[in-house]
């Protein structure tokens, strides 16, 4: 039979071990708070189907959350709201967001997720010749999604003939109904937006590409940097083990796939 002293010692050790385990569990419980991640209607990269988020980047984000054991709350909202929330709300982010010099200090970045090429497009039967940014300044108003990276860049470049609208769907409609001669769009979302607007791919012509960029998951400055670093490590792991390539090819067949940690 064990002595009273032995029982007392074991009880004391059990108490201290329990306290230690409880203390270790506290930081973990903080990370259990769901990350709020916002995206927009940008098919096939991220969009909604019957109110549920879907798309290439959504699959990547869900796999990153699974690998890092991080609960998340996904929401598809207008771009302006997504961009605002991801700058001001702790434990939040927006995807996909183009990483540019102007945005660099506004977020913490995980990526890259896609490679995008942006250019000026026109209706094929009324396409002017555009060989430079300066040419584009002299062809009337240009429809462009408001506050997209392309809008910010061209505005900073002194373009005075931009016609910003709430989103790409309206951009396509303005071109379709000939309210503008030019629109700005990137290659990944082009076909989906044309189809939604009732245009075929061959009815629109690329005139001049002016921007090549990389998209990322952009986390708010108040999000735990350790969490952001973990997500970057897991994304790199997905690229090394082939799971990222499988998702990318499923949604963006033939599109260029980004490598590891490309810079803007």
Short mmCIF file of C-alpha atoms in Angstrom, two decimals:
data_model
loop_
_atom_site.label_atom_id
_atom_site.label_comp_id
_atom_site.label_asym_id
_atom_site.label_seq_id
_atom_site.Cartn_x
_atom_site.Cartn_y
_atom_site.Cartn_z
CA UNK A 1 0.00 0.00 0.00
CA UNK A 2 1.46 3.45 -0.89
CA UNK A 3 2.23 5.77 1.98
CA UNK A 4 0.33 8.96 2.70
CA UNK A 5 3.45 10.88 1.79
CA UNK A 6 3.56 9.13 -1.63
CA UNK A 7 -0.10 9.90 -2.26
CA UNK A 8 0.45 13.53 -1.29
CA UNK A 9 3.44 13.82 -3.61
CA UNK A 10 1.55 12.32 -6.52
CA UNK A 11 -1.38 14.70 -5.87
CA UNK A 12 0.97 17.66 -5.84
CA UNK A 13 2.62 16.58 -9.09
CA UNK A 14 -0.80 16.05 -10.67
CA UNK A 15 -1.84 19.56 -9.61
CA UNK A 16 1.23 21.22 -11.08
CA UNK A 17 1.00 19.20 -14.30
CA UNK A 18 -2.66 20.18 -14.72
CA UNK A 19 -1.80 23.82 -14.16
CA UNK A 20 1.02 23.65 -16.67
CA UNK A 21 -1.18 22.07 -19.33
CA UNK A 22 -3.88 24.67 -18.72
CA UNK A 23 -1.34 27.44 -19.10
CA UNK A 24 -0.06 25.99 -22.34
CA UNK A 25 -3.58 25.70 -23.70
CA UNK A 26 -4.43 29.36 -23.23
CA UNK A 27 -2.51 30.74 -26.22
CA UNK A 28 -3.99 27.99 -28.37
CA UNK A 29 -7.49 28.98 -27.40
CA UNK A 30 -6.82 32.50 -28.64
CA UNK A 31 -6.02 31.19 -32.13
CA UNK A 32 -9.33 29.32 -32.13
CA UNK A 33 -11.13 32.61 -32.84
CA UNK A 34 -12.28 32.39 -36.47
CA UNK A 35 -10.46 34.47 -39.04
CA UNK A 36 -12.87 36.62 -41.03
CA UNK A 37 -11.83 36.41 -44.66
CA UNK A 38 -13.54 38.46 -47.35
CA UNK A 39 -13.56 37.95 -51.10
CA UNK A 40 -15.48 39.40 -54.01
CA UNK A 41 -17.19 38.22 -57.19
CA UNK A 42 -14.14 37.47 -59.31
CA UNK A 43 -14.81 34.17 -61.12
CA UNK A 44 -13.21 31.70 -61.45
CA UNK A 45 -10.75 32.74 -58.72
CA UNK A 46 -13.32 33.59 -56.05
CA UNK A 47 -17.09 34.01 -56.34
CA UNK A 48 -20.33 32.72 -54.84
CA UNK A 49 -22.75 29.96 -55.82
CA UNK A 50 -26.16 30.14 -54.11
CA UNK A 51 -24.57 32.32 -51.45
CA UNK A 52 -21.64 29.96 -50.81
CA UNK A 53 -18.01 30.95 -51.59
CA UNK A 54 -16.41 28.98 -54.43
CA UNK A 55 -13.47 29.18 -56.78
CA UNK A 56 -9.75 28.52 -57.04
CA UNK A 57 -8.62 30.83 -54.26
CA UNK A 58 -11.46 29.68 -51.98
CA UNK A 59 -10.24 26.08 -52.27
CA UNK A 60 -6.69 27.18 -51.48
CA UNK A 61 -7.80 29.21 -48.46
CA UNK A 62 -9.88 26.36 -47.07
CA UNK A 63 -6.95 23.96 -47.42
CA UNK A 64 -4.62 26.43 -45.70
CA UNK A 65 -7.11 26.76 -42.83
CA UNK A 66 -7.32 22.97 -42.54
CA UNK A 67 -3.55 22.51 -42.51
CA UNK A 68 -3.04 25.22 -39.90
CA UNK A 69 -6.04 24.09 -37.79
CA UNK A 70 -7.43 27.62 -38.01
CA UNK A 71 -11.22 28.15 -38.04
CA UNK A 72 -12.33 30.68 -40.66
CA UNK A 73 -15.46 32.55 -41.68
CA UNK A 74 -15.67 33.26 -45.42
CA UNK A 75 -17.85 35.96 -46.90
CA UNK A 76 -18.27 37.22 -50.48
CA UNK A 77 -18.93 40.99 -50.42
CA UNK A 78 -18.39 44.00 -52.70
CA UNK A 79 -14.71 44.80 -53.20
CA UNK A 80 -14.83 48.20 -51.46
CA UNK A 81 -16.15 46.61 -48.26
CA UNK A 82 -13.70 43.69 -48.41
CA UNK A 83 -10.78 46.07 -48.87
CA UNK A 84 -11.93 48.33 -46.01
CA UNK A 85 -12.62 45.51 -43.54
CA UNK A 86 -9.26 43.88 -44.19
CA UNK A 87 -7.45 47.10 -43.33
CA UNK A 88 -9.31 47.88 -40.13
CA UNK A 89 -10.65 44.67 -38.53
CA UNK A 90 -8.28 42.53 -36.42
CA UNK A 91 -8.01 38.86 -37.44
CA UNK A 92 -9.30 39.52 -40.94
CA UNK A 93 -8.14 39.48 -44.52
CA UNK A 94 -9.17 39.88 -48.14
CA UNK A 95 -8.45 37.57 -51.05
CA UNK A 96 -7.39 37.79 -53.69
CA UNK A 97 -5.73 41.20 -53.60
CA UNK A 98 -3.04 42.41 -55.98
CA UNK A 99 0.19 43.21 -54.19
CA UNK A 100 1.40 46.61 -55.35
CA UNK A 101 3.89 49.14 -54.02
CA UNK A 102 1.04 51.43 -52.93
CA UNK A 103 -0.58 48.66 -50.86
CA UNK A 104 2.56 47.07 -49.47
CA UNK A 105 2.47 48.67 -46.02
CA UNK A 106 -1.32 48.36 -45.63
CA UNK A 107 -1.43 44.58 -45.17
CA UNK A 108 0.45 41.43 -44.25
CA UNK A 109 0.80 39.25 -47.33
CA UNK A 110 0.52 35.52 -48.00
CA UNK A 111 1.06 34.28 -51.54
CA UNK A 112 1.29 34.52 -54.40
CA UNK A 113 -1.98 32.88 -55.42
CA UNK A 114 -2.30 33.90 -59.09
CA UNK A 115 -0.38 35.69 -61.84
CA UNK A 116 -2.47 38.32 -63.65
CA UNK A 117 -2.01 40.37 -66.81
CA UNK A 118 -4.11 43.53 -67.16
CA UNK A 119 -4.76 45.46 -70.33
CA UNK A 120 -7.05 47.64 -72.41
CA UNK A 121 -9.84 45.85 -74.30
CA UNK A 122 -12.27 47.03 -76.99
CA UNK A 123 -15.09 45.56 -79.07
CA UNK A 124 -13.50 43.71 -81.96
CA UNK A 125 -15.55 45.55 -84.59
CA UNK A 126 -14.58 48.97 -83.23
CA UNK A 127 -11.06 48.47 -81.88
CA UNK A 128 -8.71 51.45 -82.07
CA UNK A 129 -4.95 50.97 -82.15
CA UNK A 130 -3.40 51.23 -78.69
CA UNK A 131 0.36 50.73 -78.44
CA UNK A 132 1.11 52.56 -75.20
CA UNK A 133 -0.38 54.07 -72.09
CA UNK A 134 -0.17 57.47 -73.75
CA UNK A 135 -2.30 56.23 -76.67
CA UNK A 136 -5.01 55.16 -74.21
CA UNK A 137 -5.27 58.70 -72.86
CA UNK A 138 -6.70 59.90 -76.18
CA UNK A 139 -9.60 57.52 -76.80
CA UNK A 140 -12.37 58.93 -74.62
CA UNK A 141 -13.57 57.47 -71.35
CA UNK A 142 -12.21 54.13 -70.15
CA UNK A 143 -14.45 51.90 -68.03
CA UNK A 144 -12.59 50.43 -65.06
CA UNK A 145 -13.57 48.75 -61.76
CA UNK A 146 -13.44 51.32 -58.97
CA UNK A 147 -10.54 50.97 -56.49
CA UNK A 148 -9.07 47.92 -58.20
CA UNK A 149 -5.28 47.92 -58.38
CA UNK A 150 -5.47 48.91 -62.06
CA UNK A 151 -7.66 51.91 -61.20
CA UNK A 152 -5.25 53.02 -58.49
CA UNK A 153 -2.26 52.65 -60.82
CA UNK A 154 -3.74 54.54 -63.78
CA UNK A 155 -5.10 57.28 -61.53
CA UNK A 156 -1.63 57.70 -60.03
CA UNK A 157 -0.25 57.85 -63.58
CA UNK A 158 -2.40 60.92 -64.23
CA UNK A 159 -5.16 59.39 -66.37
CA UNK A 160 -7.99 61.90 -66.56
CA UNK A 161 -10.33 59.84 -68.75
CA UNK A 162 -11.13 56.97 -66.39
CA UNK A 163 -14.77 56.09 -65.74
CA UNK A 164 -14.72 54.04 -62.50
CA UNK A 165 -17.77 51.86 -61.82
CA UNK A 166 -18.66 49.50 -58.93
CA UNK A 167 -17.43 46.28 -60.56
CA UNK A 168 -16.37 44.32 -63.67
CA UNK A 169 -19.93 43.37 -64.64
CA UNK A 170 -20.80 47.03 -65.15
CA UNK A 171 -17.50 47.58 -66.99
CA UNK A 172 -18.50 44.90 -69.52
CA UNK A 173 -21.99 46.37 -69.90
CA UNK A 174 -20.59 49.82 -70.64
CA UNK A 175 -18.39 48.39 -73.38
CA UNK A 176 -21.14 46.15 -74.77
CA UNK A 177 -23.56 49.08 -75.13
CA UNK A 178 -20.78 51.28 -76.56
CA UNK A 179 -20.92 53.84 -73.81
CA UNK A 180 -17.11 53.63 -73.78
CA UNK A 181 -14.57 52.54 -76.40
CA UNK A 182 -12.17 50.91 -73.95
CA UNK A 183 -12.35 48.88 -70.78
CA UNK A 184 -9.66 47.68 -68.38
CA UNK A 185 -9.74 44.01 -67.38
CA UNK A 186 -7.35 41.25 -66.40
CA UNK A 187 -6.93 37.97 -68.21
CA UNK A 188 -8.12 35.57 -65.49
CA UNK A 189 -11.61 36.97 -65.00
CA UNK A 190 -12.21 38.14 -68.57
CA UNK A 191 -14.06 35.15 -70.07
CA UNK A 192 -16.36 34.75 -67.07
CA UNK A 193 -17.33 38.42 -67.03
CA UNK A 194 -17.89 38.49 -70.79
CA UNK A 195 -20.17 35.45 -70.57
CA UNK A 196 -22.12 37.01 -67.70
CA UNK A 197 -22.52 40.14 -69.81
CA UNK A 198 -23.69 38.35 -72.92
CA UNK A 199 -20.49 38.71 -74.97
CA UNK A 200 -18.36 36.02 -76.61
CA UNK A 201 -14.60 36.02 -76.24
CA UNK A 202 -14.14 36.77 -79.96
CA UNK A 203 -16.30 39.89 -79.68
CA UNK A 204 -13.67 41.58 -77.52
CA UNK A 205 -10.04 42.24 -78.44
CA UNK A 206 -6.98 42.86 -76.26
CA UNK A 207 -5.26 46.02 -77.48
CA UNK A 208 -2.39 46.59 -75.05
CA UNK A 209 -1.23 44.95 -71.80
CA UNK A 210 0.24 47.35 -69.29
CA UNK A 211 0.46 45.48 -65.99
CA UNK A 212 1.64 42.10 -64.76
CA UNK A 213 0.92 41.45 -61.11
CA UNK A 214 0.57 38.78 -58.43
CA UNK A 215 -2.46 38.25 -56.20
CA UNK A 216 -2.20 37.41 -52.51
CA UNK A 217 -4.21 36.90 -49.36
CA UNK A 218 -3.93 40.29 -47.63
CA UNK A 219 -4.26 40.19 -43.83
CA UNK A 220 -4.99 43.19 -41.64
CA UNK A 221 -2.04 44.76 -39.79
CA UNK A 222 -3.59 43.68 -36.46
CA UNK A 223 -3.68 39.99 -37.39
CA UNK A 224 -1.14 37.89 -35.42
CA UNK A 225 2.09 37.86 -37.48
CA UNK A 226 2.78 34.29 -36.30
CA UNK A 227 -0.50 33.18 -37.86
CA UNK A 228 0.35 34.95 -41.11
CA UNK A 229 3.77 33.28 -41.16
CA UNK A 230 2.18 29.88 -40.57
CA UNK A 231 -0.17 30.37 -43.52
CA UNK A 232 2.76 31.32 -45.75
CA UNK A 233 4.63 28.19 -44.69
CA UNK A 234 1.59 26.03 -45.41
CA UNK A 235 1.10 27.65 -48.83
CA UNK A 236 4.74 26.99 -49.69
CA UNK A 237 4.17 23.39 -48.60
CA UNK A 238 1.16 23.09 -50.91
CA UNK A 239 3.27 24.29 -53.81
CA UNK A 240 6.00 21.79 -53.01
CA UNK A 241 3.70 18.77 -52.62
CA UNK A 242 1.66 19.44 -55.77
CA UNK A 243 -1.70 20.13 -54.12
CA UNK A 244 -1.62 23.82 -55.10
CA UNK A 245 -0.90 22.91 -58.73
CA UNK A 246 -3.87 20.51 -58.79
CA UNK A 247 -6.26 23.23 -57.56
CA UNK A 248 -4.78 25.85 -59.89
CA UNK A 249 -5.08 23.60 -62.96
CA UNK A 250 -8.65 22.63 -62.04
CA UNK A 251 -9.87 26.23 -62.11
CA UNK A 252 -7.33 27.98 -64.35
CA UNK A 253 -6.19 25.45 -66.97
CA UNK A 254 -3.43 26.86 -69.12
CA UNK A 255 -2.85 29.92 -66.91
CA UNK A 256 0.61 30.63 -65.56
CA UNK A 257 1.09 29.34 -62.03
CA UNK A 258 2.99 31.46 -59.49
CA UNK A 259 6.13 30.19 -57.81
CA UNK A 260 7.24 30.67 -54.22
CA UNK A 261 6.98 34.07 -52.56
CA UNK A 262 7.19 36.25 -55.65
CA UNK A 263 7.56 39.96 -54.94
CA UNK A 264 5.59 42.74 -56.69
#
